[in-house]
Structure formats: C-alpha cells, structure tokens
XYZ file of N, CA, C and O in Angstrom:
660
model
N 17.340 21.416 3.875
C 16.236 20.489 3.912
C 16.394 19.502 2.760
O 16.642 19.793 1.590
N 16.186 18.126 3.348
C 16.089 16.810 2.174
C 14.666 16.374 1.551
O 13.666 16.672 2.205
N 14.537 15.809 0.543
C 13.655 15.343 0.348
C 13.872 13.156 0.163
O 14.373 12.683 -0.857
N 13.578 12.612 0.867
C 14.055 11.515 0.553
C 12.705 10.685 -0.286
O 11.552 10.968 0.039
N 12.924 9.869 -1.147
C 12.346 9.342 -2.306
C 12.367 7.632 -1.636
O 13.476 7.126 -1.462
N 11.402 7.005 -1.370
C 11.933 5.570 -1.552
C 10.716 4.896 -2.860
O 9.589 5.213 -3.239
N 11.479 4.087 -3.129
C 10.363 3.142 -4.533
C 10.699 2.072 -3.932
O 11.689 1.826 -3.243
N 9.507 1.223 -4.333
C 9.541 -0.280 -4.388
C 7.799 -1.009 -4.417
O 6.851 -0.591 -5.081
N 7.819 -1.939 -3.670
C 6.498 -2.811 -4.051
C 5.294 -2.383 -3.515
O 5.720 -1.665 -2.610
N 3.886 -2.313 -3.431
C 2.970 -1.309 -3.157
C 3.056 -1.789 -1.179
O 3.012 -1.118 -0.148
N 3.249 -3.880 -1.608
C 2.813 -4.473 -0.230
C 4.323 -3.757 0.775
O 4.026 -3.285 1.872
N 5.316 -3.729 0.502
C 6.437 -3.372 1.046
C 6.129 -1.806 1.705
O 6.173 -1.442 2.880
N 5.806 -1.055 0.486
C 5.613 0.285 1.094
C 4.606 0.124 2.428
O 5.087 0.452 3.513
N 3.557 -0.252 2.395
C 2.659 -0.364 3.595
C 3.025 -1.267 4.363
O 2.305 -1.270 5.361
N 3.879 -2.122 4.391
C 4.473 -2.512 5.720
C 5.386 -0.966 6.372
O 5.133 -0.561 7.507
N 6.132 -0.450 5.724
C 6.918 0.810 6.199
C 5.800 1.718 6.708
O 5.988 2.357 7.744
N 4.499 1.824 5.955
C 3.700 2.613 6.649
C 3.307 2.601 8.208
O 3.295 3.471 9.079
N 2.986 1.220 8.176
C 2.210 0.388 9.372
C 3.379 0.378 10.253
O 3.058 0.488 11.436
N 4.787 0.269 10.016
C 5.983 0.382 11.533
C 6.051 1.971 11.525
O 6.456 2.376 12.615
N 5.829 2.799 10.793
C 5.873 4.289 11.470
C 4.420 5.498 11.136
O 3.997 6.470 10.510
N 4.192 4.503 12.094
C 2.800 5.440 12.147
C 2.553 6.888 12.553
O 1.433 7.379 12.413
N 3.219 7.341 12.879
C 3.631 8.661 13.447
C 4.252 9.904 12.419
O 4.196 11.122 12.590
N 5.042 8.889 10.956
C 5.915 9.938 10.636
C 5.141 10.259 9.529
O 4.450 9.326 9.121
N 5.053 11.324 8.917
C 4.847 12.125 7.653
C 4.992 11.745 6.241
O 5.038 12.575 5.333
N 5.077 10.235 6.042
C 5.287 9.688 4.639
C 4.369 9.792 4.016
O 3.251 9.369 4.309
N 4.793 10.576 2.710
C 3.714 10.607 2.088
C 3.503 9.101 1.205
O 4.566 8.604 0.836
N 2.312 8.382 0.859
C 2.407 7.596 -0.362
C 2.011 8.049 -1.334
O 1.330 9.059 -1.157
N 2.182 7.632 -2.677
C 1.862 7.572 -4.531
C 1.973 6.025 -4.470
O 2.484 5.257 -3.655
N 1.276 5.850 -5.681
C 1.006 4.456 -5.998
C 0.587 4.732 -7.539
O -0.007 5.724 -7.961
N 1.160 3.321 -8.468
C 1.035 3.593 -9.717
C 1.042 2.185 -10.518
O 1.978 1.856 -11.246
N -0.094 1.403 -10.304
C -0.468 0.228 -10.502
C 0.220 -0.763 -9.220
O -0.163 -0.374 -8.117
N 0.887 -1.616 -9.182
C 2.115 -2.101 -7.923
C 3.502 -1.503 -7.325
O 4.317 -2.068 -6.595
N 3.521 -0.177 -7.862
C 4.593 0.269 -7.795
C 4.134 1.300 -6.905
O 3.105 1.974 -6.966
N 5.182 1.310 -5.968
C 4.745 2.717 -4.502
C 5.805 3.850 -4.662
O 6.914 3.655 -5.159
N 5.451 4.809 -4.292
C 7.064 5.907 -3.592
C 6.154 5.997 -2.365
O 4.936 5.831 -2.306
N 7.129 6.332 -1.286
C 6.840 7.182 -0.185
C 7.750 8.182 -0.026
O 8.909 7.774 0.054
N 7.607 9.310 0.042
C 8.209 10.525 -0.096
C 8.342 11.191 1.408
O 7.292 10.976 2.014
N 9.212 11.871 2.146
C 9.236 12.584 3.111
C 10.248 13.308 2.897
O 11.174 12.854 2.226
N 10.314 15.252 3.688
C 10.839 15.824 3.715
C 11.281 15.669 4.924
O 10.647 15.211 5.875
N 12.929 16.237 4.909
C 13.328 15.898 6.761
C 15.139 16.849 6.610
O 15.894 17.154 5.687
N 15.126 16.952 7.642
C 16.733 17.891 8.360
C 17.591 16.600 8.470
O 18.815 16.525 8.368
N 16.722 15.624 8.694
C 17.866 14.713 9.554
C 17.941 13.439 8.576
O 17.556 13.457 7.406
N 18.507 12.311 9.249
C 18.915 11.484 8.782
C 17.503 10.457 8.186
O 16.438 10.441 8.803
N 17.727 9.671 6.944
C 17.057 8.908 6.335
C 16.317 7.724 7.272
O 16.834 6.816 7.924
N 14.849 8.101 7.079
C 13.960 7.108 8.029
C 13.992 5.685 7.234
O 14.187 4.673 7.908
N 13.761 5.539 5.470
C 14.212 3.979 4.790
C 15.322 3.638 4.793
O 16.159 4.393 5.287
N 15.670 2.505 4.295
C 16.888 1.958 3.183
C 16.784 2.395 2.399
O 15.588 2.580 2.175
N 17.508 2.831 1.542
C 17.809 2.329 0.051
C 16.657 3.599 -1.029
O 15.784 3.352 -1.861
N 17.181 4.880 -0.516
C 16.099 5.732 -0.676
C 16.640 6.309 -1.651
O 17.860 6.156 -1.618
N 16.187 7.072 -2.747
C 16.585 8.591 -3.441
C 16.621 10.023 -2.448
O 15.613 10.574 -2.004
N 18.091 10.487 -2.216
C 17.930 11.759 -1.980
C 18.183 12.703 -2.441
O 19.066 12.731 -3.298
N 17.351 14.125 -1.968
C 17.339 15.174 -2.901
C 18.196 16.199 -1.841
O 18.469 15.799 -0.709
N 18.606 17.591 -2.320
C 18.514 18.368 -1.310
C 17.539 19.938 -2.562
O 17.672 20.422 -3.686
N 16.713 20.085 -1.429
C 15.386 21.424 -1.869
C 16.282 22.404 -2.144
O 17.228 22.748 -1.435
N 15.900 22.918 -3.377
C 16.598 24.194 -3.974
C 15.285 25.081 -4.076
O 15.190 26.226 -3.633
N 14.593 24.588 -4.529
C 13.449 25.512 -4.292
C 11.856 24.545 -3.947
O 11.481 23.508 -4.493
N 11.062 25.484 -2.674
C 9.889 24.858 -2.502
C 8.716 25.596 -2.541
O 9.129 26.719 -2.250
N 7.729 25.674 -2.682
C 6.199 26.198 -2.468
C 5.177 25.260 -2.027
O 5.122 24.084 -2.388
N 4.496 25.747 -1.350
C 3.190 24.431 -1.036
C 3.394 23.776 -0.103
O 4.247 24.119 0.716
N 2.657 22.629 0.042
C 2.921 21.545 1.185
C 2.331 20.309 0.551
O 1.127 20.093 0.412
N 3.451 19.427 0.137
C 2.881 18.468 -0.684
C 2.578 17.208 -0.028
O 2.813 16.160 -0.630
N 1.983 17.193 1.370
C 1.010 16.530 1.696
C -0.288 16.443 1.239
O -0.972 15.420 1.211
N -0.731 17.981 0.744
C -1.894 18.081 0.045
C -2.307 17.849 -1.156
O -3.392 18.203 -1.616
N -1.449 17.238 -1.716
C -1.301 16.708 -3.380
C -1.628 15.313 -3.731
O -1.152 14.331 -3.160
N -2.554 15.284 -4.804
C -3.186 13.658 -5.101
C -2.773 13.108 -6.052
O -2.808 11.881 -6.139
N -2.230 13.969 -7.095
C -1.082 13.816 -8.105
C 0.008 14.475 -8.733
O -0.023 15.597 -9.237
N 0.867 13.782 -8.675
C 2.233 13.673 -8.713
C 2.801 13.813 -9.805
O 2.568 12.943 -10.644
N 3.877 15.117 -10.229
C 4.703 14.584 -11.518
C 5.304 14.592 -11.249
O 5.449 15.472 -10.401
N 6.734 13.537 -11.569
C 8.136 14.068 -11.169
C 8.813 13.837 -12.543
O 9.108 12.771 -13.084
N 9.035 15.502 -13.095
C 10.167 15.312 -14.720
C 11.141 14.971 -13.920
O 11.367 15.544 -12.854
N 11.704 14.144 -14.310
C 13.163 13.674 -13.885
C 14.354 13.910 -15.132
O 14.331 13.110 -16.067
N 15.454 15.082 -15.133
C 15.977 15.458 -15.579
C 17.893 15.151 -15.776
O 18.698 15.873 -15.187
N 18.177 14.402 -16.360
C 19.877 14.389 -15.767
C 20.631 14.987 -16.264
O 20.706 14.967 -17.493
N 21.479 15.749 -15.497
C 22.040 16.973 -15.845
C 23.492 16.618 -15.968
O 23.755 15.722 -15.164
N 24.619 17.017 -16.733
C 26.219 16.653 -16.169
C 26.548 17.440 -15.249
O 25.812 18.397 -15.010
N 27.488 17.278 -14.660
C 28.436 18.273 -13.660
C 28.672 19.510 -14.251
O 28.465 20.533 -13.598
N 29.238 19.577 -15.859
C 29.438 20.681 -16.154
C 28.233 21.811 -16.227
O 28.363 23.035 -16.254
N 26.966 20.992 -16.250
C 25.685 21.952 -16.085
C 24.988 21.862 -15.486
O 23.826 21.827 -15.890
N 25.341 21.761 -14.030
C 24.639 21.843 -12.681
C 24.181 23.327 -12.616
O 22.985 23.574 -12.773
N 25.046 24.297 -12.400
C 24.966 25.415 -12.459
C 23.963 25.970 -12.958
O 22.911 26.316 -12.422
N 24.468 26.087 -14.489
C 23.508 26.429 -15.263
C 21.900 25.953 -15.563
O 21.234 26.574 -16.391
N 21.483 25.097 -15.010
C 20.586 24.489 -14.548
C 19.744 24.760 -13.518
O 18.523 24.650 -13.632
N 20.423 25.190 -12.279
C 20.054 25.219 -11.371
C 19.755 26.901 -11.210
O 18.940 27.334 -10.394
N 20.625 27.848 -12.209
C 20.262 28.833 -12.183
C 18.638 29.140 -13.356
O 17.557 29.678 -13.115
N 18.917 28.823 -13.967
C 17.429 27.912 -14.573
C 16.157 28.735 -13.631
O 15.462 29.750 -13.682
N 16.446 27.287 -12.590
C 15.182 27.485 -11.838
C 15.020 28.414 -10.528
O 13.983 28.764 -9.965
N 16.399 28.713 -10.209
C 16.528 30.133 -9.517
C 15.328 30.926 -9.961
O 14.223 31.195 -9.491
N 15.985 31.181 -11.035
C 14.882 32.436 -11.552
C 13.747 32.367 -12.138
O 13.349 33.353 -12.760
N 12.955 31.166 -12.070
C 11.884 30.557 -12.912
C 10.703 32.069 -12.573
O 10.887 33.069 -11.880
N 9.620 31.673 -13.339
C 8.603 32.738 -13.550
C 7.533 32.465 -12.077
O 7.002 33.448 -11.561
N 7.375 31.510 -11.683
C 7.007 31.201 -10.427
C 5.419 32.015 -10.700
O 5.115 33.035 -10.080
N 4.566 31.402 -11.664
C 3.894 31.465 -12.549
C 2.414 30.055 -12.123
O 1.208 30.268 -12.000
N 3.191 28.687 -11.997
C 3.117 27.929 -11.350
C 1.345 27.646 -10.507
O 0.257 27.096 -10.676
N 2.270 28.641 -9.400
C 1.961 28.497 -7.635
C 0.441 29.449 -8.113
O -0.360 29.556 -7.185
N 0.088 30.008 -9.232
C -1.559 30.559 -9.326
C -2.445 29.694 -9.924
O -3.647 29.841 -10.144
N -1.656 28.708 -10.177
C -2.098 27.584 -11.223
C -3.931 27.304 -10.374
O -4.255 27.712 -9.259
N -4.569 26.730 -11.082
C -6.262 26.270 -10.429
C -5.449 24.542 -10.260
O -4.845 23.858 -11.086
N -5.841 24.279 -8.604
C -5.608 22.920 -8.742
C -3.993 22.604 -7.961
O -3.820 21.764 -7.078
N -2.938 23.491 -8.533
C -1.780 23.745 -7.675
C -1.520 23.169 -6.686
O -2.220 23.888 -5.973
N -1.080 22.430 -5.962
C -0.259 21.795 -4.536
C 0.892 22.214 -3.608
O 1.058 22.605 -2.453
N 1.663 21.901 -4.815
C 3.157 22.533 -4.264
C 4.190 21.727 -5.563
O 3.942 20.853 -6.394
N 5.488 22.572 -5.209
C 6.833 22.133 -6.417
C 7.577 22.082 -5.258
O 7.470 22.681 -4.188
N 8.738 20.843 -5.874
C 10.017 20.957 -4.819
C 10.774 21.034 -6.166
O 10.350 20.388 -7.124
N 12.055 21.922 -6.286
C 13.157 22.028 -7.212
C 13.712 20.839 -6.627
O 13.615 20.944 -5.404
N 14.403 19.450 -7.052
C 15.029 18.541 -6.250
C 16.816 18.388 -6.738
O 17.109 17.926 -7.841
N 17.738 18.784 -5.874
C 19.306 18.318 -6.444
C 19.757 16.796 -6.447
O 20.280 16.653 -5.342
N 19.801 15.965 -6.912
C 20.627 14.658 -6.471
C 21.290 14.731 -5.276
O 21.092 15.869 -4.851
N 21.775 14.294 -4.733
C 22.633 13.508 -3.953
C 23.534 12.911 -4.254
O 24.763 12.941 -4.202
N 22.219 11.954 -4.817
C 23.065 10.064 -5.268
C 23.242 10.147 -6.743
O 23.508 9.079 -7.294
N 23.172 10.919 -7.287
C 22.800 10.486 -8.997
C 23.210 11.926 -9.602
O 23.648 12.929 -9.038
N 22.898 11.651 -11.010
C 23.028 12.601 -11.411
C 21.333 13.133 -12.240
O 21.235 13.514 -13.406
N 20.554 13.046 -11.565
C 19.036 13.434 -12.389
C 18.409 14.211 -11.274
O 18.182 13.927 -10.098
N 18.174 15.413 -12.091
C 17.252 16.591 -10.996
C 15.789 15.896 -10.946
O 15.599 14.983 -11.749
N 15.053 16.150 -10.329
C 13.318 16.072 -10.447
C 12.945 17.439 -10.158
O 13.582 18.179 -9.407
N 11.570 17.840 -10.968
C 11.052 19.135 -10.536
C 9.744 17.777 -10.617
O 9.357 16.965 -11.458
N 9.366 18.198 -9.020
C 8.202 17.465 -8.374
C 7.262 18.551 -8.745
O 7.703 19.700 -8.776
N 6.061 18.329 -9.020
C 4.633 19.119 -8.856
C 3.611 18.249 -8.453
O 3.538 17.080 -8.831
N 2.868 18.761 -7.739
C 1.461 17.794 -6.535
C 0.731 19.062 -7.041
O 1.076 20.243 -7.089
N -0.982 18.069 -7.586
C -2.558 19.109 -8.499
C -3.046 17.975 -7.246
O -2.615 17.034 -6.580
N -4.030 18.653 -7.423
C -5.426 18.226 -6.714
C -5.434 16.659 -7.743
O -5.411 15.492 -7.353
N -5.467 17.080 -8.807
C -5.865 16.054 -9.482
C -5.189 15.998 -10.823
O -4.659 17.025 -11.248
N -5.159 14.753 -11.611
C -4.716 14.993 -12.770
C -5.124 15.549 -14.117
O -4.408 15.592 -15.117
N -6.686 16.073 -13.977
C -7.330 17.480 -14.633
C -6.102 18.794 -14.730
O -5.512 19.330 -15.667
N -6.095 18.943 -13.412
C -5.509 20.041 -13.013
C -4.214 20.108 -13.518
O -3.830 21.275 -13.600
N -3.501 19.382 -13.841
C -2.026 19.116 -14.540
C -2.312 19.516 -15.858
O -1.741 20.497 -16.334
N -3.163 18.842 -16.523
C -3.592 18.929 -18.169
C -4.406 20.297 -18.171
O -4.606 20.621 -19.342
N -4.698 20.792 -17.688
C -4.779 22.327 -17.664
C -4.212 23.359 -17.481
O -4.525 24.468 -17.913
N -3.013 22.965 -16.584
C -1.861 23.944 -16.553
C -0.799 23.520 -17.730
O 0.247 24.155 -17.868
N -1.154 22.345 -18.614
C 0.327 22.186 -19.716
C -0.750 22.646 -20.887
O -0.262 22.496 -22.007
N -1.871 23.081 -20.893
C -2.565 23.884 -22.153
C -2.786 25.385 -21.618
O -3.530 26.168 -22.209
N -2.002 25.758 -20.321
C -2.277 27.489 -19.948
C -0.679 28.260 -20.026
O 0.455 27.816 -19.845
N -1.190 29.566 -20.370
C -0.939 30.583 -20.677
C 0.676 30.715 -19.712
O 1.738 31.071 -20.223
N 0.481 30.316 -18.201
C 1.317 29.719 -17.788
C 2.063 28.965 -17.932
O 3.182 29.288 -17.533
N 1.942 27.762 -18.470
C 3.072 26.793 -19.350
C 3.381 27.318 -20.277
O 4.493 26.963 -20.668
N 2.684 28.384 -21.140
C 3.914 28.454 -21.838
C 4.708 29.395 -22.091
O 5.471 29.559 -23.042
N 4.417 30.250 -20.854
C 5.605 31.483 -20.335
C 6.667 30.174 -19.855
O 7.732 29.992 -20.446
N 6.378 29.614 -19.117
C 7.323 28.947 -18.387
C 8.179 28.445 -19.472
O 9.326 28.836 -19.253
N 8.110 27.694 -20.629
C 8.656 27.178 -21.673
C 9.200 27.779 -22.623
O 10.024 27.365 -23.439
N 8.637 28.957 -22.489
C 8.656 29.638 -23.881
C 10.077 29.848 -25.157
O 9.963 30.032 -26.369
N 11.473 29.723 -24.242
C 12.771 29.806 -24.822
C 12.961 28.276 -25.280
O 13.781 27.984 -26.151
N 12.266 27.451 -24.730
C 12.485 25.670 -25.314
C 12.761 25.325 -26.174
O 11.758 24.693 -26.504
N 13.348 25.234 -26.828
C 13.623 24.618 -28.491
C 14.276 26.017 -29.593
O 14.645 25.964 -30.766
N 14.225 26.992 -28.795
C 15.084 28.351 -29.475
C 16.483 28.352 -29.101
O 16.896 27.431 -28.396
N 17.224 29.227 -29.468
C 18.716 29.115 -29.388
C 19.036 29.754 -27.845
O 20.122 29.778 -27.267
N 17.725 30.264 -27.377
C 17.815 30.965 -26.188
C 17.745 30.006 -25.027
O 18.117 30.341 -23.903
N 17.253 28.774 -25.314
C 16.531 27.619 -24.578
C 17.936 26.815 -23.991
O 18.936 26.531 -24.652
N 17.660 26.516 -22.392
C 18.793 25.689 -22.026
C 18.809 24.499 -22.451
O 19.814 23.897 -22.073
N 18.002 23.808 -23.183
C 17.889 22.739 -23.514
C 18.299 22.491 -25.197
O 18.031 21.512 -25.893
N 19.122 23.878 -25.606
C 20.015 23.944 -26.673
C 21.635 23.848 -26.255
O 22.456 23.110 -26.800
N 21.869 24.699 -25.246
C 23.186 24.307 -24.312
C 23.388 23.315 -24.514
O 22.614 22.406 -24.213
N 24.648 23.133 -25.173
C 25.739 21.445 -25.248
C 26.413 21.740 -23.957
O 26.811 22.753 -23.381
N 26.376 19.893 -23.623
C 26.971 19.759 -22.609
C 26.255 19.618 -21.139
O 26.952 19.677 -20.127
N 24.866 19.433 -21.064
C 23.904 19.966 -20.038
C 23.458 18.613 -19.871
O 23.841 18.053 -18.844
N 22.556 17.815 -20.853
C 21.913 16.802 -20.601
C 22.362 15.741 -21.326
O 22.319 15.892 -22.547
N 22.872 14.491 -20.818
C 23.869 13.207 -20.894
C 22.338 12.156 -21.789
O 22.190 11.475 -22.804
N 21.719 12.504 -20.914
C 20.068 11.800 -21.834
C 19.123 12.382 -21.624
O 19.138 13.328 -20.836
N 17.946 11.968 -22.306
C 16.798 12.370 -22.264
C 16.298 13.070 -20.839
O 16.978 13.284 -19.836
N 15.533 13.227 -20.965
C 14.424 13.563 -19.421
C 13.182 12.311 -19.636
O 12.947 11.637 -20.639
N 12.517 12.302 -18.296
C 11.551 11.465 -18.664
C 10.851 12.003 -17.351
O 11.356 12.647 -16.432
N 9.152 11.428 -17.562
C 8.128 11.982 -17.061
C 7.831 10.873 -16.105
O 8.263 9.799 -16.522
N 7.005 10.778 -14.530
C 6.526 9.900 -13.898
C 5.769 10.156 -13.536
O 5.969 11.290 -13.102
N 4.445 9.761 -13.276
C 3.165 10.209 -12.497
C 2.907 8.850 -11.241
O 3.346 7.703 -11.157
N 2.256 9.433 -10.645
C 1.707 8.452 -9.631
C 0.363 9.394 -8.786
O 0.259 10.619 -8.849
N -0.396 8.645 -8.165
C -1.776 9.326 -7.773
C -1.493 8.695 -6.033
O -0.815 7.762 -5.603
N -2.208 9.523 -5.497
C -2.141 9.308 -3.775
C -3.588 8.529 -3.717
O -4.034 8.135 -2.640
C-alpha cells in the first residue's frame, strides 16, 4: 500500500477536488498552501506527487483534522536501522485522547521518511507531546542509546509540518 502526497496552491488543490469527486482525497490546508493525501494499491491519481510506501499503519486518517508530518531524512546506510526503529515502536500512541491514526511513510522519491499523525485537533497533539506517552516513546533521544546518536543516519535535520483539514 502507497500513500501519495501532492502539495501545491489551495485554488489548484480544489480544482483536483471538483474533477474527482468520487475519490478519497483527503485535504490539509495551511494558510494558501494545500496537500491532498490518498492511500491507494494502484497507480498515482495527481502529477507531480510525493510517494510513500506504508511500513506501518493504525487508524483511518480520513478522520483526522490535524496533521503532523515529522519529516525525517535518513541516508541509505540507515534505512534499516531506522526503519527497524519503528518496527518496534511502543505503539503507545494509538491510546492517545484525541488519536486518529499514524502512517510510518518510506520515500520512494527522496530520501526523507514522514511519520504522519492525524488528532481530532491540535489540543490533542500538545497533550500527547506533554504525556507520559511521549516520553516512553522518546525516552533513549539524546542518550548514547538514542538512534539519533548513530553516525551516519541523518544527512540533515528533521523538520516538523502541520496543516488542519
């Protein structure tokens, strides 16, 4: 299963809305800036899209009003190790108050993971990064135990995106 990503202008995205009225796109919007997001088996319904392939999913993130996507870039040499990462995550998450759904996302095209999460709302986000849960989930971060001490893993930073439905 894919997850395909498209960005661009808010008016552009809703023209794509309005020719496929039928299909499952989700929108986010974040001042003029749109994604429409859909999961799919088959071939890419935009142009010029971000694709993922699902390593790991929970939820159904149709039901989600806000959006994070950490966007993470990983090298080749630490795909693996990365990805085993979230293999085994605490899945801690999915009891969260507010919760939606996570997609683990692989590149395709690039080299930057996203771990998507969809809250009811953006309360609900800022309550799960001050719970007991975040910080099992984190907890090796910045220790020698932490993958994010591993040389060789991340080429740059990570960076954060929000958008609201």
């Amino acid at each position: 299963m894919e997850l395909h990503k498209w960005s661009g202008h808010i008016d552009q995205a809703i023209g794509y809305l309005a020719s496929l009225p039928n299909s499952r796109l989700m929108y986010l919007m974040q001042g003029q800036e749109a994604i429409l997001l859909y999961e799919t088996e088959g071939a890419a319904l935009l142009p010029d899209v971000d694709a993922y392939q699902i390593l790991d999913a929970s939820g159904d993130i149709n039901k989600g009003y806000y959006a994070v996507f950490n966007n993470i870039p990983v090298t080749e040499e630490g795909r693996e190790r990365f990805e085993e990462r979230f293999r085994n995550r605490a899945r801690k998450i999915e009891d969260e108050p507010g919760f939606k759904a996570i997609r683990v996302l692989r590149p395709l095209n690039s080299d930057t993971y996203v771990i998507l999460t969809l809250w009811e709302d953006e309360q609900s986000f800022k309550n799960w990064q001050q719970s007991n849960a975040y910080g099992s989930a984190h907890a090796k971060r910045g220790t020698a135990e932490g993958i994010d001490k591993v040389p060789n893993i991340f080429p740059r930073p990570s960076y954060v995106t929000t958008f609201i439905r």
